[in-house]
mmCIF file of C-alpha atoms in Angstrom:
data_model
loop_
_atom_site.group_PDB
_atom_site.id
_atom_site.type_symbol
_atom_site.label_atom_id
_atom_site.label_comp_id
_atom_site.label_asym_id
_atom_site.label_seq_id
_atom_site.Cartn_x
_atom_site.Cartn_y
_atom_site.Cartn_z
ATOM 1 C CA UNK A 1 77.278 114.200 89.697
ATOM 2 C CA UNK A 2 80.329 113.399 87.687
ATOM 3 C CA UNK A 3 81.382 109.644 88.420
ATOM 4 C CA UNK A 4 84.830 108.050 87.976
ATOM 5 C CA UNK A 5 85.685 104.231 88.033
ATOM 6 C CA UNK A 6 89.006 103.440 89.839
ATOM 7 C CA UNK A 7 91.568 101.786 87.428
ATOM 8 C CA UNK A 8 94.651 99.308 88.706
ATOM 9 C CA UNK A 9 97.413 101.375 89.595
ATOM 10 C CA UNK A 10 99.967 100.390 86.904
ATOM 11 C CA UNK A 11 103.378 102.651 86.776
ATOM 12 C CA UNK A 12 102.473 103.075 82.841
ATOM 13 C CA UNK A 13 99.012 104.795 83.949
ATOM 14 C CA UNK A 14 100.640 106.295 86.553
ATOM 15 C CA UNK A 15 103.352 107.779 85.005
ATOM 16 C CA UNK A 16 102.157 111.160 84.708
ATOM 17 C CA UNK A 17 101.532 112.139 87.960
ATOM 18 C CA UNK A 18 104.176 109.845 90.035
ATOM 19 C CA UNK A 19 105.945 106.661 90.694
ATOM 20 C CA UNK A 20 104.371 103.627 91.826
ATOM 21 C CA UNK A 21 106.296 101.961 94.712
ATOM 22 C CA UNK A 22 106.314 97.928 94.545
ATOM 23 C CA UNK A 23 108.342 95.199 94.159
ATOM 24 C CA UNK A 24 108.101 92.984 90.137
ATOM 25 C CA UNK A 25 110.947 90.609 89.962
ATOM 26 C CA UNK A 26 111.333 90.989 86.473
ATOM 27 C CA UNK A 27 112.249 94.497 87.295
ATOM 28 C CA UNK A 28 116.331 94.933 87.272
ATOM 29 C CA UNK A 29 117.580 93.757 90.693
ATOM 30 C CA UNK A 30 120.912 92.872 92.130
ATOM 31 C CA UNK A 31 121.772 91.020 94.976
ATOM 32 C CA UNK A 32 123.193 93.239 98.520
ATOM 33 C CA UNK A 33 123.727 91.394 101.963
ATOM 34 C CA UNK A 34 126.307 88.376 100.229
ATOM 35 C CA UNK A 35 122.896 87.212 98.650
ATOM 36 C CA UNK A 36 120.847 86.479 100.910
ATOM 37 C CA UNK A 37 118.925 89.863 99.828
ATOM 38 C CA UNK A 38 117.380 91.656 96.647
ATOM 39 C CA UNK A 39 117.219 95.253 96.088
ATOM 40 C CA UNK A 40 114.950 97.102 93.980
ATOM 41 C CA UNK A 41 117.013 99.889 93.393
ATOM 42 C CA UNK A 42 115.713 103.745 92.962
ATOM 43 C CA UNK A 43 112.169 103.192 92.513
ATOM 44 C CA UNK A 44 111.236 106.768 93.173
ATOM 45 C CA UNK A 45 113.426 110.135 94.108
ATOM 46 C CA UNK A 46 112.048 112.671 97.483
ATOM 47 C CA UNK A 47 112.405 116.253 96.824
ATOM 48 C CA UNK A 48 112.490 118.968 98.526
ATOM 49 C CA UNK A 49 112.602 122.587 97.217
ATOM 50 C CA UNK A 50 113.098 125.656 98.576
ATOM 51 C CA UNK A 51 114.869 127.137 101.971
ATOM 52 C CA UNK A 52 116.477 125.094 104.568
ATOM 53 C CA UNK A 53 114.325 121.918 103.087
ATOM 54 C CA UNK A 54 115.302 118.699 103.651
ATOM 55 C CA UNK A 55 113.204 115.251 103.083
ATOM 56 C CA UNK A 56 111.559 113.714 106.650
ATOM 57 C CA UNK A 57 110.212 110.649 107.650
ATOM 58 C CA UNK A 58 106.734 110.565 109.037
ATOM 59 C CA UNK A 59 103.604 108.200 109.694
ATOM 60 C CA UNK A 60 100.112 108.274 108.959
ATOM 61 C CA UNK A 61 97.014 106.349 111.063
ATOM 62 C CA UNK A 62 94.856 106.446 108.283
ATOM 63 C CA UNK A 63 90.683 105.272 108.843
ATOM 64 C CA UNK A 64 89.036 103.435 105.879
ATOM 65 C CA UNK A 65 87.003 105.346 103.740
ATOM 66 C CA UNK A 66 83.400 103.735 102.355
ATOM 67 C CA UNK A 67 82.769 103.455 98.572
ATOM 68 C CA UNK A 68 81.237 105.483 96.958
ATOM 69 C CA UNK A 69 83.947 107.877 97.892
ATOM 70 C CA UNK A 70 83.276 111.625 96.846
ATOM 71 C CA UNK A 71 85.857 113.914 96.125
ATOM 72 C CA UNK A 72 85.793 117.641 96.930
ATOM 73 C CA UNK A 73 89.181 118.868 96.587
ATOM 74 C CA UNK A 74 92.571 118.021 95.721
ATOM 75 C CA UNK A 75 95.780 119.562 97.013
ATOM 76 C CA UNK A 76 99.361 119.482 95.631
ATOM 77 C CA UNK A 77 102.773 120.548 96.965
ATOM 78 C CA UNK A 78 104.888 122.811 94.811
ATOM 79 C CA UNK A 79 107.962 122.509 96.483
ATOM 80 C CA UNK A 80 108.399 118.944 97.288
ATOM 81 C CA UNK A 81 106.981 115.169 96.460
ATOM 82 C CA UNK A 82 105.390 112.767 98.929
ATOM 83 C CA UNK A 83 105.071 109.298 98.899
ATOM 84 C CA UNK A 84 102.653 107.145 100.630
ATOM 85 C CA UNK A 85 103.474 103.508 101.541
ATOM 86 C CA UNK A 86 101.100 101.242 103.385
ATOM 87 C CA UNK A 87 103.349 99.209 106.100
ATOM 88 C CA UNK A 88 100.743 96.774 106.221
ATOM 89 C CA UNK A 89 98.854 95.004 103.037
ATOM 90 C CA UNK A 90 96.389 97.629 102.064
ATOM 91 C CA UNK A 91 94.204 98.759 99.056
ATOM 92 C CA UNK A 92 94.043 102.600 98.708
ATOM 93 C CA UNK A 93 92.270 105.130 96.138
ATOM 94 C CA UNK A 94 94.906 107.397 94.658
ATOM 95 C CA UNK A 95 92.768 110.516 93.289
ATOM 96 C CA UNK A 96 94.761 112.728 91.290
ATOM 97 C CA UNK A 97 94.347 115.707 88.319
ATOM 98 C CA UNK A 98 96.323 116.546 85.311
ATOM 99 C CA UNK A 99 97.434 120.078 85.987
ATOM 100 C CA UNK A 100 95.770 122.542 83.516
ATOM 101 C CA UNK A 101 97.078 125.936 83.367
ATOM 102 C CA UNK A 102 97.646 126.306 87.456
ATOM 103 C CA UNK A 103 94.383 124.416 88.011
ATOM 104 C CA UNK A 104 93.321 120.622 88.285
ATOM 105 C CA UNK A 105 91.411 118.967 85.365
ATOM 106 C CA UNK A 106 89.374 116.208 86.049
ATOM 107 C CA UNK A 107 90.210 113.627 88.430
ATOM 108 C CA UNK A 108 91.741 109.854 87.715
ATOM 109 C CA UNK A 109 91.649 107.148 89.975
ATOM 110 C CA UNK A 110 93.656 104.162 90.566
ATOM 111 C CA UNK A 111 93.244 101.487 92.945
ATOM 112 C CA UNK A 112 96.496 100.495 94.873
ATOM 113 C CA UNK A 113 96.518 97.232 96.084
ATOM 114 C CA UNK A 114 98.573 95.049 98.641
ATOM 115 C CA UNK A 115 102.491 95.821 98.114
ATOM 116 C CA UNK A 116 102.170 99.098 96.433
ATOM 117 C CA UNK A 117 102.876 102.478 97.575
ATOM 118 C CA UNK A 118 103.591 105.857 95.607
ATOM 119 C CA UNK A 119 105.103 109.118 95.301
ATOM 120 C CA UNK A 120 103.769 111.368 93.547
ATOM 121 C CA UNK A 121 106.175 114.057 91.833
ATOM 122 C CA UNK A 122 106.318 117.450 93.382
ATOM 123 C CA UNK A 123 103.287 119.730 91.728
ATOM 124 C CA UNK A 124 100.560 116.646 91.350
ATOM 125 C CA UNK A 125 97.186 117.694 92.135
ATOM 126 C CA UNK A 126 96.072 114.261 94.490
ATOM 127 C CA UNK A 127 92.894 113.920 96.886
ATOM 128 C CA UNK A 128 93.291 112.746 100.294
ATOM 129 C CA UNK A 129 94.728 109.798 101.840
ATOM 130 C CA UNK A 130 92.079 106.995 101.378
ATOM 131 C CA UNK A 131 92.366 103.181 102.134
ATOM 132 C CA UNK A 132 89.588 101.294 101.860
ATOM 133 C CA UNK A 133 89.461 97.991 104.420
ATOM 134 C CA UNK A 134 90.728 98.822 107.819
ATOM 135 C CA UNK A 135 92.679 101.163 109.617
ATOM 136 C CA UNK A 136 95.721 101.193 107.409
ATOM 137 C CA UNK A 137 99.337 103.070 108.902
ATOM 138 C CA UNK A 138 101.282 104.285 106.117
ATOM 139 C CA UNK A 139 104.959 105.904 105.624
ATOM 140 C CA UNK A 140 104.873 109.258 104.850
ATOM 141 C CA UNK A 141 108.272 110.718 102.776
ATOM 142 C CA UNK A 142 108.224 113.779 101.936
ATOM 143 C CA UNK A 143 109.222 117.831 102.312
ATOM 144 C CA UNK A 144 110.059 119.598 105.247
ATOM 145 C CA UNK A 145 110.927 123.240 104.768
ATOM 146 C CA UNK A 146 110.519 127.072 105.354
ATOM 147 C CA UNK A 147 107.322 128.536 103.571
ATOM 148 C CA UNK A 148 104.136 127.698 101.738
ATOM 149 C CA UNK A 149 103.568 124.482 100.578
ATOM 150 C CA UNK A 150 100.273 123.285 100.533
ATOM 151 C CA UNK A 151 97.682 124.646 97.669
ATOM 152 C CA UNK A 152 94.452 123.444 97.407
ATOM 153 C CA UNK A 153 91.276 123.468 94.869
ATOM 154 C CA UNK A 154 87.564 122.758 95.519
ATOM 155 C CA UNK A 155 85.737 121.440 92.793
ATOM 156 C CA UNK A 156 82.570 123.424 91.735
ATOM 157 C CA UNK A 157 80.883 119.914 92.407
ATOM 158 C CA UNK A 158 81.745 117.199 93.791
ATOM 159 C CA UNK A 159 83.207 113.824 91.994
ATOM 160 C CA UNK A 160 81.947 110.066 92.670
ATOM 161 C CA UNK A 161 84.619 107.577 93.080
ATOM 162 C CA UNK A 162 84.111 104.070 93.305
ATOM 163 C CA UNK A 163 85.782 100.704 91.683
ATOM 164 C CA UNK A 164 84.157 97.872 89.469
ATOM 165 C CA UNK B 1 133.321 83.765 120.580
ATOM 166 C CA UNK B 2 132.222 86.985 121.744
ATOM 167 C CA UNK B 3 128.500 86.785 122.024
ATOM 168 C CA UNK B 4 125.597 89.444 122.605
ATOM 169 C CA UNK B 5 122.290 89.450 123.359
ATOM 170 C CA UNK B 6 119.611 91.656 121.065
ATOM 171 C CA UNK B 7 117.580 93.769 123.101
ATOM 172 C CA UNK B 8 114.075 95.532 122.395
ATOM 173 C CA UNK B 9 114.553 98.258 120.011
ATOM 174 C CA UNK B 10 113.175 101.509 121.930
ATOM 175 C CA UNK B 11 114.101 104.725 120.628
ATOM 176 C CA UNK B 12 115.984 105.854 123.702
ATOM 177 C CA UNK B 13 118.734 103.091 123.346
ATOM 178 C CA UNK B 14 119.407 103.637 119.660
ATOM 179 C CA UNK B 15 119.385 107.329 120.291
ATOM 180 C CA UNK B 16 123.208 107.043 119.601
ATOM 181 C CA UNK B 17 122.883 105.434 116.331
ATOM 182 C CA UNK B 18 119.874 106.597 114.500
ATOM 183 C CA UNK B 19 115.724 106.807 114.588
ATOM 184 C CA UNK B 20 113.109 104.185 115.674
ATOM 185 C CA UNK B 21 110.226 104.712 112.577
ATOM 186 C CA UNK B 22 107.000 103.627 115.130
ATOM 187 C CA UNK B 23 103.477 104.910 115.789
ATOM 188 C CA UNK B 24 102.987 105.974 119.367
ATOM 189 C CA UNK B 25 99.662 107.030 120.146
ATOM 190 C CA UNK B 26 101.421 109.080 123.496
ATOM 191 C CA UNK B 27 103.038 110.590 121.269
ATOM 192 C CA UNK B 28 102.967 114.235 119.329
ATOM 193 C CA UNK B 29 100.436 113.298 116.127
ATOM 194 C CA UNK B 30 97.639 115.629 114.481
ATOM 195 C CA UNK B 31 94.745 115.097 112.259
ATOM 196 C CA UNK B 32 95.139 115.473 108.531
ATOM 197 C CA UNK B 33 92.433 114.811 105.703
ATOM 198 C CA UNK B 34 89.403 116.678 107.512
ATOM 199 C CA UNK B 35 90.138 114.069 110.988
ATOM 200 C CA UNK B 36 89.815 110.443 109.041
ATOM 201 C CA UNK B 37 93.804 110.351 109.353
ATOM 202 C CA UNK B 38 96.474 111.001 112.352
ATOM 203 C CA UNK B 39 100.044 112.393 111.155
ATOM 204 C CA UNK B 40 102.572 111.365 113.119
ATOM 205 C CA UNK B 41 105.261 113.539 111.687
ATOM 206 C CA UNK B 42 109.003 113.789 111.358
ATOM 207 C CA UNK B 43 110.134 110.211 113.134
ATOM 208 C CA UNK B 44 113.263 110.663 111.024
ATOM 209 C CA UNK B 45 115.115 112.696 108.466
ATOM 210 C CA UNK B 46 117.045 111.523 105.630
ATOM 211 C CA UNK B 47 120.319 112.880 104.457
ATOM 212 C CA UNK B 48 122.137 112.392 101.032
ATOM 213 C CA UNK B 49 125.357 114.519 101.414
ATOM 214 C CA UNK B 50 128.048 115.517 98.283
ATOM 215 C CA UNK B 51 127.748 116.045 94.901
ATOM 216 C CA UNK B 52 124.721 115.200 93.256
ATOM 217 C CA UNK B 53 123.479 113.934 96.186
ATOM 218 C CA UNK B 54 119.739 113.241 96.269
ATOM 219 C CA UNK B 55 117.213 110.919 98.475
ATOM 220 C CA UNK B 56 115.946 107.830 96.800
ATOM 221 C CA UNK B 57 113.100 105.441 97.916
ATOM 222 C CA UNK B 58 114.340 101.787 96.980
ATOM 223 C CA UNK B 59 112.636 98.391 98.110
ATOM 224 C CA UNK B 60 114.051 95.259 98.856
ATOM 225 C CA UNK B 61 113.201 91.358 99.531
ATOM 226 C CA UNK B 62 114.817 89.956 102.213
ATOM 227 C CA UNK B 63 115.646 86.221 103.408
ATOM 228 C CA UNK B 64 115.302 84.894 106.522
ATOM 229 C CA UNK B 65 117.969 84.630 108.840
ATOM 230 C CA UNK B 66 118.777 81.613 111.177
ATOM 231 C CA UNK B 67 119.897 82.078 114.832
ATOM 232 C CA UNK B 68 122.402 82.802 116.542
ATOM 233 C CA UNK B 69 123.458 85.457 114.047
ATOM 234 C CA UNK B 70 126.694 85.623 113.310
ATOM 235 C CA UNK B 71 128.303 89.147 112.461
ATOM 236 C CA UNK B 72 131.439 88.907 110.520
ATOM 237 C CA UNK B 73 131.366 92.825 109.463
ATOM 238 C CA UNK B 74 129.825 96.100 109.530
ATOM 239 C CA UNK B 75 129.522 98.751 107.264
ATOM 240 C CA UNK B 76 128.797 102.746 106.848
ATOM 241 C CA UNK B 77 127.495 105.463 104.356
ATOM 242 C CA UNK B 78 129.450 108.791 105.653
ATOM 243 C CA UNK B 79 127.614 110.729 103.023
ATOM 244 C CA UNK B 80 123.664 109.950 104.013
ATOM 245 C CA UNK B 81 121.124 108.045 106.055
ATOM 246 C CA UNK B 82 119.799 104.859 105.329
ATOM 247 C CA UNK B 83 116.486 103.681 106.759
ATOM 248 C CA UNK B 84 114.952 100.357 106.313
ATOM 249 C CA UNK B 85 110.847 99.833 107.245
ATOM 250 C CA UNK B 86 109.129 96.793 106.770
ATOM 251 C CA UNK B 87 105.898 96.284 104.799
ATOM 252 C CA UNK B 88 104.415 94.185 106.366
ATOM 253 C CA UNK B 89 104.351 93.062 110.301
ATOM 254 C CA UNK B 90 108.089 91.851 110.683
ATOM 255 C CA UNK B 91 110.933 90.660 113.587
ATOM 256 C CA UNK B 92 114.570 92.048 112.042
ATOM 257 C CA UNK B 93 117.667 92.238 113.882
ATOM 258 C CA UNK B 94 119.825 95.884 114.231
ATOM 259 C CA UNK B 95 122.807 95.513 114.275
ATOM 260 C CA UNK B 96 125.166 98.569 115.654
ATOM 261 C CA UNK B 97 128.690 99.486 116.369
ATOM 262 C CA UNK B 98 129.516 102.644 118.215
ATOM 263 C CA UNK B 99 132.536 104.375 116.299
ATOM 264 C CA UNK B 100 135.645 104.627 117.579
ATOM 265 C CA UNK B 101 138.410 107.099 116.482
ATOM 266 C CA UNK B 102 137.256 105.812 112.441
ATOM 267 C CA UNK B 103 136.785 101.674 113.585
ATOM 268 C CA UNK B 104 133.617 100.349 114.933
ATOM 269 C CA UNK B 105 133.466 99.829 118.722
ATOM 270 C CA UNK B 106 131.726 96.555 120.316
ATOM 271 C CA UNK B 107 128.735 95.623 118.131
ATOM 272 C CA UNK B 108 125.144 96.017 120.164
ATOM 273 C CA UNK B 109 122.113 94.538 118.603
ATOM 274 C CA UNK B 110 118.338 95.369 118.736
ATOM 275 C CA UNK B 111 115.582 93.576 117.950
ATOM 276 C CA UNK B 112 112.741 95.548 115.723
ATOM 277 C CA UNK B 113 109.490 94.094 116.308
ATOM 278 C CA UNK B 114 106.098 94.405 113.761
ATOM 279 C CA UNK B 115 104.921 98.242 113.441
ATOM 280 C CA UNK B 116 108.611 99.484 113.666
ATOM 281 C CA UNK B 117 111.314 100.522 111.367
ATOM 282 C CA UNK B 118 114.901 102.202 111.751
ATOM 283 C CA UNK B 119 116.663 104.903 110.090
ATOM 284 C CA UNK B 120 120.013 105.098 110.424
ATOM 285 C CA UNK B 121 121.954 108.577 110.753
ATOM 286 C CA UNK B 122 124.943 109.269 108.473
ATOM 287 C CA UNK B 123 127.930 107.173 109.519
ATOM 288 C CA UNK B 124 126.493 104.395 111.758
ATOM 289 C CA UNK B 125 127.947 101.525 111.856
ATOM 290 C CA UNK B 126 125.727 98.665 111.248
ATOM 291 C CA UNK B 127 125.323 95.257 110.116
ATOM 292 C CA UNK B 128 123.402 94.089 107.229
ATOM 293 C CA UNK B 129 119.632 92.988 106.821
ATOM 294 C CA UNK B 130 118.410 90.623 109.366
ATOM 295 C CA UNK B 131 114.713 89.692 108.645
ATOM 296 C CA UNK B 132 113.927 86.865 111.263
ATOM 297 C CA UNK B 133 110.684 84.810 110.466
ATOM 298 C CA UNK B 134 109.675 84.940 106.661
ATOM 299 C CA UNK B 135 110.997 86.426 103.402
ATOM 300 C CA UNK B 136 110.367 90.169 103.872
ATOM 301 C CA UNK B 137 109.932 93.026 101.927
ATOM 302 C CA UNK B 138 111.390 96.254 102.638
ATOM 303 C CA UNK B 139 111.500 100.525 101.888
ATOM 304 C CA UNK B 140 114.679 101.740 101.893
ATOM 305 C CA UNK B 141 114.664 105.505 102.245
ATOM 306 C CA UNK B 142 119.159 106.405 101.377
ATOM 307 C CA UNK B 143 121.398 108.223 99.326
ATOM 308 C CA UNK B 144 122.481 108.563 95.353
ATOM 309 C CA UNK B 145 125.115 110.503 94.418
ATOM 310 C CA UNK B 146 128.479 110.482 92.764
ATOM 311 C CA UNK B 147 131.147 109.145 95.061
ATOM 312 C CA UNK B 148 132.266 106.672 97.428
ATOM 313 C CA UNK B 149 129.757 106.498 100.181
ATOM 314 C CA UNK B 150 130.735 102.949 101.918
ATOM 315 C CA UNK B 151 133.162 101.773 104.041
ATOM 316 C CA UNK B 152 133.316 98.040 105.601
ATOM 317 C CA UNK B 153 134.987 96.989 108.670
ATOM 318 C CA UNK B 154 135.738 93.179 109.103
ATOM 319 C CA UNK B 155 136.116 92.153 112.654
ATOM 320 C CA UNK B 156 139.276 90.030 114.248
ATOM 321 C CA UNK B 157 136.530 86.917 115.435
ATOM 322 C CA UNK B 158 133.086 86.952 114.832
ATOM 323 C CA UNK B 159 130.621 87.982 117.355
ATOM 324 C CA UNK B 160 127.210 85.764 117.737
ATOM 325 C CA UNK B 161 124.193 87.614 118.085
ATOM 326 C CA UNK B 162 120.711 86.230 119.654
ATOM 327 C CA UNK B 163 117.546 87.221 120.937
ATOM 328 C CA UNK B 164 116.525 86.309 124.794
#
């Protein structure tokens, strides 16, 4: 079985497939609130394609996954992107595949940790939500609209996830 | 000094102003991610109206308030929502004002307890960031797009603000 090691979610490595969502504070910043608050402005953009779409706000109950974690399929979203931000501290695996030709190449993984969230662009091939520790609830943002959405590709065998 | 009291944020009192962002297991949620994950979907929409309008997801790290609160002004985005979710467990105040013919009515404040978050429509009047225990980081789910999209109302006499 093909194996994969889980690398730190950077937004270099990332960069392909999404934004990463998290605070650095040497990232540009300005003060709102007279001061008394930073923001981090425009870390990612929600779209949403297609008839009578708009972006919604939703919320996930996730249950922790065990390591090794195997990966079967991965699903992507044409028409809009989604972002996935823990509301607690959290580590998460964020599978995802180049897209080759209207299919997935082989999978990457990156290892989110506490303060981190992301959205990945509309098209990105990305496995299922999976945190690792506890039951983790996460913000869901991402496309609400008329028609087909979701597609979704089963590997031919399955991939072995895990982290160092 | 006009003073008011923050009560508990419940989605049926700040139906007027915008959407509570909260897990409730009575409510409407299905499983995604083969049944290891419970969606509970569309808590809240988010608008970005006018030209080149889109939906951005921002962050931000905010101070900790003393009390009584004191709210000098409030403000509004005519053109989009604006919701604000903690990221980690959190007590913030929400701070509203009912419009009136253009001018914000008599504030009414909320208090947002861990697990929830708020989203506020298009046009609400509201006060500014009010994180209660700790520094605090927060999503902010709003609007980019060319234009003016805030308006500020200072009030005649401040009006105090605590919790029971």
């Amino acid at each position: 079985m093909p194996r994969i090691t889980a690398q730190p979610l950077t937004r270099k490595a990332f960069e392909p497939y999404g934004d990463v969502i998290e605070i650095r504070e040497d990232d540009r910043h300005f003060p709102i609130n007279d001061g008394t608050t930073e923001r981090f402005d425009d870390l990612a953009t929600a779209i949403a394609l297609g008839e009578e779409a708009r972006v919604a706000i939703s919320m996930a109950r996730a249950q922790p996954f065990q390591l090794p974690h195997f990966v079967h399929m991965v699903e992507r979203h044409p028409e809009g992107s989604q972002a996935f931000i823990p509301v607690v501290p959290a580590r998460f695996l964020v599978i995802v595949s180049p897209d080759q030709r209207g299919k997935p190449g082989n999978p990457e993984a990156f290892l989110a940790g506490p303060g981190q969230g992301i959205n990945f662009f509309a098209g990105t091939w990305h496995g299922v939500l999976t945190t690792l520790d506890r039951q983790t609830d996460f913000i869901i943002v991402d496309r609400k609209g008329v028609g087909e959405n979701l597609k979704t590709f089963t590997f031919d065998e399955p991939w072995e996830v895990d982290i160092d």
